[in-house]
């Protein structure tokens, strides 16, 4: 992966950040595979505090990132505030250290999601990002990144190094798989009409409940749509703009797909704060356009 970044003449410091994130993921995958599923705030027999895996993942990334010497600020889903590391730092990060951590006990796939910004401001629209990546901890450990020149997939080998699987992933205009989050009886008319439309078209339901594997499926199969819509009882949706949606929107757009909140491009939204949530429809362009059209027709 380092070679891939070098060949593409990426900035050396950015290369360093991405490679350090890749190294962090080795420790995270080890913790997932063999670590305690303990709850944060409790102590073990020896009086040592037990860490929830997502707190551990957060610490692993934070520590490595701080040591790069090029990070200005860090916003993590596990932290209530933005941490300033060095106001003159070159890059800032917004990350979800372990998305889907509640799926670890049932042994389903989980992931790490990271958005990279230039300068110190992570509260700018996602289109200002200069890079994004996710790591998927599944039966195999894979890493998908983009620095604005396509979206590329790597897989961890026996030496725990990431080697190239696929360069310039492409998402087809229309797909025949869909991953619908949230509770169907809470769907609003436009979203319900969209899902009925997909079913009538013969689209296959492919939902794992983990955002990273669900998005990875759309990217790697090269078609389909993921949605976690606004719900009647959850009008702002569930997923977080900073930590989850922006990085995925960046990666999917770089692969020729689209990401919308039903009305607007995700990457154009101005974050209202670190907790900002948004509905999301993401994947094949025509599918995203279709749901926007149905929401406009049936919900305004
Ligand atoms: P997190 O584990 O970081 O809180 O987020 C989990 C997310 C995401 O992985 C998935 O798409 C969604 O939550 C599923 O949520 P519900 O099962 O609550 O609908
Ligand atoms: Mn999450
Ligand atoms: Mn999380």
Coordinates of C-alpha atoms and ligand atoms in Angstrom, one line a residue:
X1 CA 0.0 0.0 0.0
X2 CA 2.9 2.4 0.8
X3 CA 4.2 1.7 -2.7
X4 CA 0.8 2.4 -4.2
X5 CA 0.6 5.8 -2.4
X6 CA 4.2 6.6 -3.5
X7 CA 3.6 5.7 -7.1
X8 CA 0.7 8.1 -7.1
X9 CA 2.9 10.8 -5.7
X10 CA 0.8 11.4 -2.7
X11 CA 2.0 13.9 -0.1
X12 CA 4.5 12.2 2.2
X13 CA 2.8 13.2 5.3
X14 CA -0.6 12.1 4.0
X15 CA 1.0 8.7 3.0
X16 CA 2.3 8.5 6.6
X17 CA -1.1 9.1 8.1
X18 CA -2.7 6.5 5.9
X19 CA 0.0 3.9 6.5
X20 CA -0.2 4.6 10.3
X21 CA -4.0 4.0 10.1
X22 CA -3.3 0.7 8.3
X23 CA -0.9 -0.2 11.1
X24 CA -3.5 0.7 13.8
X25 CA -5.9 -1.7 12.1
X26 CA -3.6 -4.6 12.7
X27 CA -3.9 -4.0 16.5
X28 CA -7.6 -3.5 16.2
X29 CA -8.2 -6.7 14.3
X30 CA -6.2 -8.6 16.9
X31 CA -8.3 -7.0 19.7
X32 CA -11.5 -8.0 17.8
X33 CA -10.3 -11.6 17.2
X34 CA -9.1 -12.3 20.7
X35 CA -9.9 -9.4 23.0
X36 CA -12.3 -9.3 25.9
X37 CA -15.8 -8.1 25.2
X38 CA -15.8 -6.3 28.5
X39 CA -17.8 -3.2 29.2
X40 CA -15.9 0.1 29.7
X41 CA -15.9 1.4 33.2
X42 CA -15.6 -2.0 34.9
X43 CA -12.5 -3.7 36.3
X44 CA -11.3 -7.2 35.9
X45 CA -10.1 -9.6 38.6
X46 CA -6.8 -7.8 38.8
X47 CA -8.3 -4.4 39.3
X48 CA -7.3 -3.4 35.7
X49 CA -10.0 -1.5 33.9
X50 CA -11.7 -3.4 31.1
X51 CA -12.1 -1.7 27.9
X52 CA -14.9 -2.0 25.5
X53 CA -13.5 -2.8 22.1
X54 CA -14.6 0.5 20.7
X55 CA -12.8 2.5 23.4
X56 CA -9.7 0.3 22.8
X57 CA -9.9 0.9 19.0
X58 CA -10.2 4.7 19.7
X59 CA -7.1 4.7 21.8
X60 CA -5.1 2.7 19.3
X61 CA -5.9 5.1 16.5
X62 CA -5.5 8.2 18.6
X63 CA -2.1 7.3 19.9
X64 CA -0.7 6.4 16.5
X65 CA -2.2 9.5 14.9
X66 CA -0.8 11.8 17.6
X67 CA 2.7 10.3 17.1
X68 CA 2.7 11.2 13.4
X69 CA 3.3 14.8 14.3
X70 CA 1.2 16.1 11.5
X71 CA -2.3 16.0 13.0
X72 CA -4.1 19.3 14.0
X73 CA -7.3 17.9 15.5
X74 CA -9.2 14.7 16.0
X75 CA -12.9 14.1 16.2
X76 CA -13.9 10.6 17.2
X77 CA -17.3 9.0 17.7
X78 CA -16.0 7.8 21.0
X79 CA -15.3 11.3 22.3
X80 CA -17.7 14.1 23.1
X81 CA -15.5 16.9 21.8
X82 CA -12.9 17.7 19.2
X83 CA -9.4 17.1 20.5
X84 CA -6.8 19.7 19.4
X85 CA -3.4 18.1 19.0
X86 CA -1.4 20.8 17.3
X87 CA -3.1 23.9 15.9
X88 CA -0.4 24.1 13.2
X89 CA -0.8 20.5 12.2
X90 CA -1.4 19.6 8.6
X91 CA -4.4 17.3 8.7
X92 CA -7.4 16.6 10.8
X93 CA -9.4 13.4 11.2
X94 CA -12.9 12.5 11.9
X95 CA -13.3 8.8 12.6
X96 CA -15.5 6.0 13.9
X97 CA -13.0 3.7 15.5
X98 CA -15.2 0.6 15.6
X99 CA -18.5 0.9 13.7
X100 CA -20.9 -1.8 14.5
X101 CA -19.2 -2.8 17.7
X102 CA -22.5 -4.3 19.0
X103 CA -22.1 -7.0 16.2
X104 CA -18.8 -8.3 17.6
X105 CA -20.5 -10.7 20.1
X106 CA -22.5 -12.3 17.3
X107 CA -19.3 -12.5 15.2
X108 CA -20.5 -10.3 12.3
X109 CA -18.2 -8.0 10.4
X110 CA -17.4 -4.5 11.8
X111 CA -15.1 -1.7 10.6
X112 CA -13.2 1.5 11.1
X113 CA -14.2 4.6 9.2
X114 CA -11.9 7.7 8.7
X115 CA -12.3 11.0 7.0
X116 CA -9.2 13.2 6.4
X117 CA -9.3 17.0 6.2
X118 CA -6.6 19.6 5.4
X119 CA -6.0 22.0 8.3
X120 CA -7.7 22.1 11.6
X121 CA -11.4 22.3 10.8
X122 CA -13.3 19.0 10.7
X123 CA -16.6 20.8 10.9
X124 CA -16.5 21.8 7.2
X125 CA -18.6 20.2 4.5
X126 CA -17.5 16.7 3.4
X127 CA -16.5 17.9 0.0
X128 CA -13.5 19.6 1.7
X129 CA -12.1 16.2 2.6
X130 CA -8.8 15.2 1.0
X131 CA -9.1 11.6 1.7
X132 CA -11.1 8.8 3.4
X133 CA -10.7 5.2 4.2
X134 CA -12.4 2.3 5.9
X135 CA -11.1 -1.0 7.2
X136 CA -13.4 -4.0 7.2
X137 CA -12.8 -6.6 9.8
X138 CA -14.5 -9.6 8.3
X139 CA -13.3 -13.1 7.5
X140 CA -10.6 -11.2 5.7
X141 CA -9.3 -7.8 6.7
X142 CA -9.6 -5.3 3.8
X143 CA -8.9 -1.6 3.5
X144 CA -10.5 0.8 1.0
X145 CA -9.1 4.3 0.5
X146 CA -9.3 7.3 -1.7
X147 CA -7.3 10.5 -1.8
X148 CA -9.5 11.9 -4.6
X149 CA -8.0 9.9 -7.4
X150 CA -10.3 6.9 -7.5
X151 CA -11.2 4.3 -4.8
X152 CA -8.8 1.4 -4.2
X153 CA -9.1 -1.9 -2.3
X154 CA -6.3 -3.7 -0.4
X155 CA -6.3 -6.9 1.6
X156 CA -4.2 -7.9 4.6
X157 CA -1.9 -10.8 3.8
X158 CA -0.3 -13.3 6.2
X159 CA 2.4 -10.8 7.1
X160 CA -0.4 -8.3 8.0
X161 CA 0.6 -6.1 5.1
X162 CA -2.0 -4.6 2.8
X163 CA -1.6 -5.6 -0.8
X164 CA -3.6 -4.2 -3.7
X165 CA -6.7 -6.1 -4.7
X166 CA -8.5 -3.6 -7.0
X167 CA -7.6 -0.2 -8.3
X168 CA -10.3 2.3 -9.4
X169 CA -13.4 0.5 -8.2
X170 CA -16.4 1.4 -10.3
X171 CA -20.1 1.4 -9.2
X172 CA -22.6 0.8 -12.0
X173 CA -25.3 3.3 -12.7
X174 CA -28.0 1.0 -11.4
X175 CA -27.9 -2.0 -9.1
X176 CA -29.9 -5.1 -8.1
X177 CA -29.0 -5.4 -4.4
X178 CA -30.2 -3.2 -1.6
X179 CA -29.4 -2.8 2.1
X180 CA -32.2 -1.1 3.9
X181 CA -31.5 0.2 7.5
X182 CA -34.1 1.2 10.1
X183 CA -37.6 -0.2 10.7
X184 CA -39.8 -0.6 7.7
X185 CA -43.0 0.3 9.4
X186 CA -41.5 3.6 10.2
X187 CA -40.6 4.4 6.6
X188 CA -42.1 7.6 5.1
X189 CA -44.1 7.4 1.8
X190 CA -41.2 8.2 -0.5
X191 CA -38.8 5.7 1.1
X192 CA -41.6 3.0 1.2
X193 CA -42.3 3.6 -2.5
X194 CA -38.6 3.3 -3.3
X195 CA -38.2 0.0 -1.5
X196 CA -41.4 -1.3 -3.1
X197 CA -39.9 -0.2 -6.5
X198 CA -36.7 -2.1 -5.8
X199 CA -38.6 -5.2 -4.8
X200 CA -40.8 -5.1 -7.9
X201 CA -37.6 -4.7 -9.9
X202 CA -36.3 -8.0 -8.4
X203 CA -33.5 -6.4 -6.3
X204 CA -32.1 -8.7 -3.7
X205 CA -32.1 -7.8 0.0
X206 CA -28.5 -7.8 1.3
X207 CA -28.3 -6.2 4.8
X208 CA -25.9 -7.2 7.5
X209 CA -26.5 -4.4 10.0
X210 CA -22.9 -3.2 9.8
X211 CA -22.4 0.0 7.8
X212 CA -18.9 -0.9 6.7
X213 CA -19.7 -4.4 5.3
X214 CA -22.9 -3.1 3.8
X215 CA -21.2 -0.3 2.0
X216 CA -18.3 -2.6 1.1
X217 CA -20.7 -4.9 -0.6
X218 CA -22.0 -2.2 -2.9
X219 CA -18.5 -1.0 -3.7
X220 CA -17.0 -4.4 -4.4
X221 CA -20.0 -5.9 -6.1
X222 CA -20.0 -2.7 -8.1
X223 CA -23.7 -1.9 -7.8
X224 CA -26.6 -1.5 -5.4
X225 CA -27.8 0.9 -2.8
X226 CA -27.6 1.3 1.0
X227 CA -30.1 3.3 2.9
X228 CA -30.6 4.4 6.5
X229 CA -33.5 6.8 5.9
X230 CA -35.3 9.3 7.9
X231 CA -37.9 7.4 9.9
X232 CA -41.3 8.6 11.2
X233 CA -39.9 8.2 14.7
X234 CA -36.4 9.3 13.8
X235 CA -36.6 12.2 11.4
X236 CA -32.9 12.8 11.3
X237 CA -32.0 9.2 10.6
X238 CA -29.3 7.4 12.7
X239 CA -26.0 7.6 11.0
X240 CA -23.5 10.4 11.8
X241 CA -22.4 12.8 9.2
X242 CA -18.8 13.3 10.4
X243 CA -17.8 9.9 11.4
X244 CA -19.8 7.6 9.1
X245 CA -21.5 9.4 6.2
X246 CA -18.9 11.8 4.8
X247 CA -16.1 9.3 4.5
X248 CA -18.3 6.7 2.8
X249 CA -19.9 9.4 0.5
X250 CA -16.3 10.4 -0.5
X251 CA -15.3 6.8 -1.3
X252 CA -18.6 6.0 -3.1
X253 CA -18.5 9.2 -5.2
X254 CA -14.8 8.5 -6.1
X255 CA -16.1 5.1 -7.4
X256 CA -18.7 6.8 -9.6
X257 CA -21.6 6.4 -7.2
X258 CA -23.7 9.0 -5.3
X259 CA -24.7 9.8 -1.7
X260 CA -27.7 11.9 -0.7
X261 CA -29.8 12.6 2.3
X262 CA -32.9 12.4 0.1
X263 CA -32.8 16.0 -0.9
X264 CA -29.1 17.0 -1.2
X265 CA -25.7 15.6 -1.8
X266 CA -24.2 14.4 1.5
X267 CA -20.8 16.0 0.8
X268 CA -22.4 19.5 0.5
X269 CA -24.0 19.4 4.0
X270 CA -22.5 21.8 6.5
X271 CA -22.1 19.9 9.8
X272 CA -24.1 21.5 12.6
X273 CA -21.8 19.9 15.2
X274 CA -20.0 16.7 15.8
X275 CA -23.2 14.8 16.6
X276 CA -25.0 15.8 13.4
X277 CA -27.0 12.9 12.0
X278 CA -28.5 12.6 8.5
X279 CA -30.6 10.1 6.6
X280 CA -28.6 8.5 3.8
X281 CA -29.2 6.9 0.4
X282 CA -25.8 5.8 -1.1
X283 CA -24.6 3.7 -4.0
X284 CA -25.6 3.4 -7.7
X285 CA -26.3 6.8 -9.1
X286 CA -29.7 6.1 -10.8
X287 CA -31.0 4.4 -7.6
X288 CA -30.1 7.4 -5.5
X289 CA -31.7 9.7 -8.1
X290 CA -34.8 7.5 -8.0
X291 CA -35.3 7.8 -4.2
X292 CA -34.7 11.6 -4.4
X293 CA -37.4 11.8 -7.1
X294 CA -39.9 9.7 -5.0
X295 CA -39.2 11.7 -1.8
X296 CA -39.8 15.0 -3.8
X297 CA -43.0 13.6 -5.3
X298 CA -44.5 12.0 -2.2
X299 CA -43.1 13.9 0.8
X300 CA -43.0 17.6 0.0
Ligands
LIG1 P1 -22.0 2.2 15.9 O1 -21.7 0.8 16.2 O2 -20.8 3.0 15.6 O3 -22.9 2.9 17.0 O4 -22.9 2.3 14.6 C1 -23.7 1.2 14.1 C2 -24.4 1.6 12.9 C3 -24.1 1.0 11.5 O5 -23.1 0.1 11.5 C4 -25.4 0.4 11.1 O6 -25.6 0.7 9.7 C5 -26.5 0.9 12.0 O7 -25.8 1.5 13.1 C6 -27.5 -0.1 12.4 O8 -28.3 0.5 13.4 P2 -29.6 -0.2 14.0 O9 -29.3 -1.7 14.1 O10 -29.8 0.5 15.3 O11 -30.7 0.1 13.0
LIG2 MN1 -20.8 4.0 13.9
LIG3 MN1 -18.6 3.3 16.7

